[in-house]
Amino acid sequence: HLRGIDLMRHMRTEKRLMRIPVMMMTAESDLKLRQEGFAAGAILFLPKPFTTVQLQTTLRMLVSMAWTERNRPVVAGRVGLTQRA
């Protein structure tokens, strides 16, 4: 049985998965669990229960963050590369 936090930790070690933004959804309100989730790689947190509107809004934010990250220039020192479609 793989916990979500364990999956996020694994994703951060895999080059092809490490830049995928992850949203954490849980009914747990424990601050320590949230901190563990963010440390494991979550960038957004959605507490359960949530409404359809809250889910849609959070997913839009996640997609926007993924697009921004994907199109972020790669910089090494004074040299930068941008990705064009």
Short mmCIF file of N, CA and C in Angstrom, two decimals:
data_model
loop_
_atom_site.label_atom_id
_atom_site.label_comp_id
_atom_site.label_asym_id
_atom_site.label_seq_id
_atom_site.Cartn_x
_atom_site.Cartn_y
_atom_site.Cartn_z
N HIS A 1 0.85 -1.18 0.00
CA HIS A 1 0.00 0.00 0.00
C HIS A 1 0.89 1.25 0.00
N LEU A 2 0.75 2.09 -1.00
CA LEU A 2 1.57 3.29 -1.15
C LEU A 2 0.78 4.52 -0.73
N ARG A 3 1.30 5.26 0.23
CA ARG A 3 0.66 6.50 0.66
C ARG A 3 0.97 7.60 -0.35
N GLY A 4 0.09 8.59 -0.43
CA GLY A 4 0.29 9.70 -1.35
C GLY A 4 1.60 10.43 -1.11
N ILE A 5 1.96 10.61 0.16
CA ILE A 5 3.21 11.30 0.48
C ILE A 5 4.40 10.49 -0.02
N ASP A 6 4.34 9.17 0.10
CA ASP A 6 5.42 8.33 -0.41
C ASP A 6 5.52 8.44 -1.93
N LEU A 7 4.38 8.51 -2.60
CA LEU A 7 4.37 8.67 -4.06
C LEU A 7 4.99 10.00 -4.45
N MET A 8 4.65 11.07 -3.73
CA MET A 8 5.24 12.38 -4.04
C MET A 8 6.75 12.36 -3.85
N ARG A 9 7.21 11.72 -2.79
CA ARG A 9 8.67 11.61 -2.57
C ARG A 9 9.33 10.87 -3.73
N HIS A 10 8.71 9.79 -4.18
CA HIS A 10 9.26 9.03 -5.30
C HIS A 10 9.28 9.89 -6.57
N MET A 11 8.21 10.65 -6.80
CA MET A 11 8.14 11.50 -8.00
C MET A 11 9.28 12.51 -8.02
N ARG A 12 9.68 13.01 -6.87
CA ARG A 12 10.74 14.01 -6.82
C ARG A 12 12.12 13.41 -7.08
N THR A 13 12.22 12.08 -7.09
CA THR A 13 13.51 11.44 -7.39
C THR A 13 13.61 11.01 -8.85
N GLU A 14 12.49 11.02 -9.57
CA GLU A 14 12.46 10.61 -10.98
C GLU A 14 12.51 11.84 -11.89
N LYS A 15 13.52 11.92 -12.73
CA LYS A 15 13.70 13.09 -13.58
C LYS A 15 12.46 13.41 -14.42
N ARG A 16 11.82 12.39 -14.97
CA ARG A 16 10.67 12.63 -15.84
C ARG A 16 9.40 13.00 -15.07
N LEU A 17 9.40 12.83 -13.74
CA LEU A 17 8.23 13.13 -12.92
C LEU A 17 8.43 14.33 -11.99
N MET A 18 9.66 14.73 -11.77
CA MET A 18 9.95 15.69 -10.71
C MET A 18 9.36 17.09 -10.93
N ARG A 19 9.04 17.45 -12.16
CA ARG A 19 8.51 18.79 -12.41
C ARG A 19 6.98 18.82 -12.52
N ILE A 20 6.34 17.69 -12.27
CA ILE A 20 4.87 17.64 -12.30
C ILE A 20 4.34 18.23 -10.99
N PRO A 21 3.52 19.28 -11.07
CA PRO A 21 2.98 19.85 -9.83
C PRO A 21 1.95 18.92 -9.20
N VAL A 22 1.97 18.82 -7.89
CA VAL A 22 1.11 17.89 -7.17
C VAL A 22 0.25 18.65 -6.16
N MET A 23 -1.03 18.30 -6.13
CA MET A 23 -1.98 18.85 -5.17
C MET A 23 -2.30 17.77 -4.13
N MET A 24 -2.29 18.14 -2.88
CA MET A 24 -2.59 17.21 -1.79
C MET A 24 -4.03 17.43 -1.34
N MET A 25 -4.81 16.35 -1.28
CA MET A 25 -6.19 16.41 -0.80
C MET A 25 -6.32 15.44 0.36
N THR A 26 -6.79 15.93 1.50
CA THR A 26 -6.95 15.06 2.65
C THR A 26 -7.99 15.62 3.61
N ALA A 27 -8.62 14.74 4.35
CA ALA A 27 -9.56 15.15 5.39
C ALA A 27 -8.83 15.43 6.69
N GLU A 28 -7.56 15.05 6.74
CA GLU A 28 -6.75 15.29 7.93
C GLU A 28 -6.45 16.78 8.05
N SER A 29 -6.61 17.33 9.24
CA SER A 29 -6.33 18.74 9.45
C SER A 29 -5.03 18.96 10.22
N ASP A 30 -4.31 17.89 10.46
CA ASP A 30 -3.07 17.94 11.22
C ASP A 30 -2.02 18.77 10.49
N LEU A 31 -1.52 19.81 11.14
CA LEU A 31 -0.52 20.68 10.54
C LEU A 31 0.76 19.92 10.18
N LYS A 32 1.14 18.97 11.03
CA LYS A 32 2.35 18.18 10.77
C LYS A 32 2.22 17.39 9.47
N LEU A 33 1.04 16.82 9.21
CA LEU A 33 0.81 16.08 7.98
C LEU A 33 0.90 17.00 6.77
N ARG A 34 0.33 18.20 6.88
CA ARG A 34 0.42 19.17 5.78
C ARG A 34 1.88 19.54 5.51
N GLN A 35 2.63 19.79 6.57
CA GLN A 35 4.05 20.14 6.41
C GLN A 35 4.80 18.99 5.75
N GLU A 36 4.49 17.76 6.14
CA GLU A 36 5.12 16.59 5.53
C GLU A 36 4.78 16.51 4.05
N GLY A 37 3.53 16.81 3.70
CA GLY A 37 3.11 16.81 2.30
C GLY A 37 3.84 17.85 1.48
N PHE A 38 3.95 19.07 2.00
CA PHE A 38 4.67 20.12 1.28
C PHE A 38 6.15 19.78 1.16
N ALA A 39 6.74 19.21 2.22
CA ALA A 39 8.14 18.81 2.16
C ALA A 39 8.36 17.70 1.14
N ALA A 40 7.34 16.87 0.92
CA ALA A 40 7.43 15.77 -0.04
C ALA A 40 7.22 16.24 -1.48
N GLY A 41 6.74 17.48 -1.65
CA GLY A 41 6.60 17.99 -3.01
C GLY A 41 5.26 18.57 -3.39
N ALA A 42 4.27 18.51 -2.51
CA ALA A 42 2.97 19.11 -2.84
C ALA A 42 3.13 20.63 -2.94
N ILE A 43 2.44 21.23 -3.90
CA ILE A 43 2.50 22.69 -4.02
C ILE A 43 1.17 23.34 -3.68
N LEU A 44 0.11 22.54 -3.62
CA LEU A 44 -1.21 23.04 -3.24
C LEU A 44 -1.84 22.05 -2.28
N PHE A 45 -2.72 22.56 -1.43
CA PHE A 45 -3.42 21.72 -0.46
C PHE A 45 -4.91 22.03 -0.55
N LEU A 46 -5.73 21.00 -0.67
CA LEU A 46 -7.18 21.16 -0.71
C LEU A 46 -7.78 20.28 0.39
N PRO A 47 -8.32 20.91 1.45
CA PRO A 47 -8.89 20.11 2.54
C PRO A 47 -10.25 19.53 2.17
N LYS A 48 -10.49 18.29 2.58
CA LYS A 48 -11.78 17.64 2.40
C LYS A 48 -12.65 17.96 3.60
N PRO A 49 -13.93 18.10 3.46
CA PRO A 49 -14.67 18.08 2.20
C PRO A 49 -14.50 19.41 1.46
N PHE A 50 -14.65 19.35 0.15
CA PHE A 50 -14.54 20.55 -0.67
C PHE A 50 -15.68 20.56 -1.68
N THR A 51 -15.97 21.75 -2.19
CA THR A 51 -17.04 21.89 -3.18
C THR A 51 -16.47 21.69 -4.57
N THR A 52 -17.34 21.51 -5.53
CA THR A 52 -16.92 21.38 -6.93
C THR A 52 -16.21 22.65 -7.38
N VAL A 53 -16.71 23.80 -6.96
CA VAL A 53 -16.08 25.07 -7.33
C VAL A 53 -14.68 25.17 -6.75
N GLN A 54 -14.49 24.76 -5.49
CA GLN A 54 -13.16 24.78 -4.88
C GLN A 54 -12.21 23.86 -5.64
N LEU A 55 -12.68 22.68 -6.01
CA LEU A 55 -11.85 21.73 -6.76
C LEU A 55 -11.48 22.31 -8.12
N GLN A 56 -12.46 22.85 -8.83
CA GLN A 56 -12.18 23.43 -10.16
C GLN A 56 -11.18 24.58 -10.07
N THR A 57 -11.35 25.44 -9.09
CA THR A 57 -10.45 26.58 -8.92
C THR A 57 -9.03 26.11 -8.62
N THR A 58 -8.92 25.13 -7.73
CA THR A 58 -7.60 24.61 -7.36
C THR A 58 -6.95 23.91 -8.54
N LEU A 59 -7.71 23.15 -9.31
CA LEU A 59 -7.16 22.48 -10.49
C LEU A 59 -6.71 23.49 -11.55
N ARG A 60 -7.46 24.58 -11.72
CA ARG A 60 -7.02 25.63 -12.65
C ARG A 60 -5.68 26.21 -12.21
N MET A 61 -5.54 26.44 -10.91
CA MET A 61 -4.27 26.95 -10.39
C MET A 61 -3.15 25.97 -10.65
N LEU A 62 -3.41 24.69 -10.45
CA LEU A 62 -2.41 23.65 -10.66
C LEU A 62 -1.98 23.60 -12.12
N VAL A 63 -2.94 23.65 -13.04
CA VAL A 63 -2.63 23.63 -14.47
C VAL A 63 -1.84 24.88 -14.85
N SER A 64 -2.22 26.02 -14.31
CA SER A 64 -1.50 27.26 -14.59
C SER A 64 -0.06 27.17 -14.09
N MET A 65 0.13 26.60 -12.91
CA MET A 65 1.48 26.43 -12.37
C MET A 65 2.29 25.47 -13.23
N ALA A 66 1.66 24.41 -13.71
CA ALA A 66 2.35 23.44 -14.56
C ALA A 66 2.78 24.11 -15.86
N TRP A 67 1.91 24.93 -16.46
CA TRP A 67 2.24 25.61 -17.71
C TRP A 67 3.39 26.58 -17.48
N THR A 68 3.33 27.33 -16.39
CA THR A 68 4.39 28.29 -16.07
C THR A 68 5.71 27.58 -15.88
N GLU A 69 5.70 26.48 -15.13
CA GLU A 69 6.93 25.71 -14.88
C GLU A 69 7.48 25.13 -16.18
N ARG A 70 6.61 24.63 -17.02
CA ARG A 70 7.05 24.01 -18.28
C ARG A 70 7.70 25.03 -19.20
N ASN A 71 7.23 26.26 -19.15
CA ASN A 71 7.74 27.30 -20.04
C ASN A 71 8.78 28.20 -19.38
N ARG A 72 9.23 27.82 -18.22
CA ARG A 72 10.26 28.58 -17.51
C ARG A 72 11.59 28.38 -18.22
N PRO A 73 12.34 29.45 -18.43
CA PRO A 73 13.64 29.29 -19.08
C PRO A 73 14.62 28.54 -18.18
N VAL A 74 15.50 27.79 -18.80
CA VAL A 74 16.57 27.10 -18.10
C VAL A 74 17.77 28.03 -18.09
N VAL A 75 18.30 28.32 -16.90
CA VAL A 75 19.40 29.26 -16.78
C VAL A 75 20.56 28.59 -16.06
N ALA A 76 21.76 28.75 -16.62
CA ALA A 76 22.99 28.27 -16.00
C ALA A 76 24.00 29.40 -16.08
N GLY A 77 24.22 30.05 -14.96
CA GLY A 77 25.13 31.20 -14.96
C GLY A 77 24.54 32.33 -15.77
N ARG A 78 25.26 32.76 -16.80
CA ARG A 78 24.81 33.86 -17.64
C ARG A 78 24.14 33.39 -18.93
N VAL A 79 23.99 32.08 -19.07
CA VAL A 79 23.40 31.51 -20.28
C VAL A 79 21.99 31.02 -19.96
N GLY A 80 21.03 31.36 -20.83
CA GLY A 80 19.65 30.92 -20.62
C GLY A 80 19.07 30.32 -21.88
N LEU A 81 18.19 29.35 -21.72
CA LEU A 81 17.50 28.70 -22.84
C LEU A 81 16.00 28.78 -22.59
N THR A 82 15.24 29.07 -23.62
CA THR A 82 13.79 29.03 -23.52
C THR A 82 13.27 27.95 -24.44
N GLN A 83 12.15 27.37 -24.06
CA GLN A 83 11.54 26.32 -24.86
C GLN A 83 10.44 26.94 -25.70
N ARG A 84 10.45 26.69 -26.98
CA ARG A 84 9.40 27.19 -27.87
C ARG A 84 8.65 26.02 -28.46
N ALA A 85 7.36 26.22 -28.65
CA ALA A 85 6.51 25.15 -29.19
C ALA A 85 6.75 24.98 -30.67
#
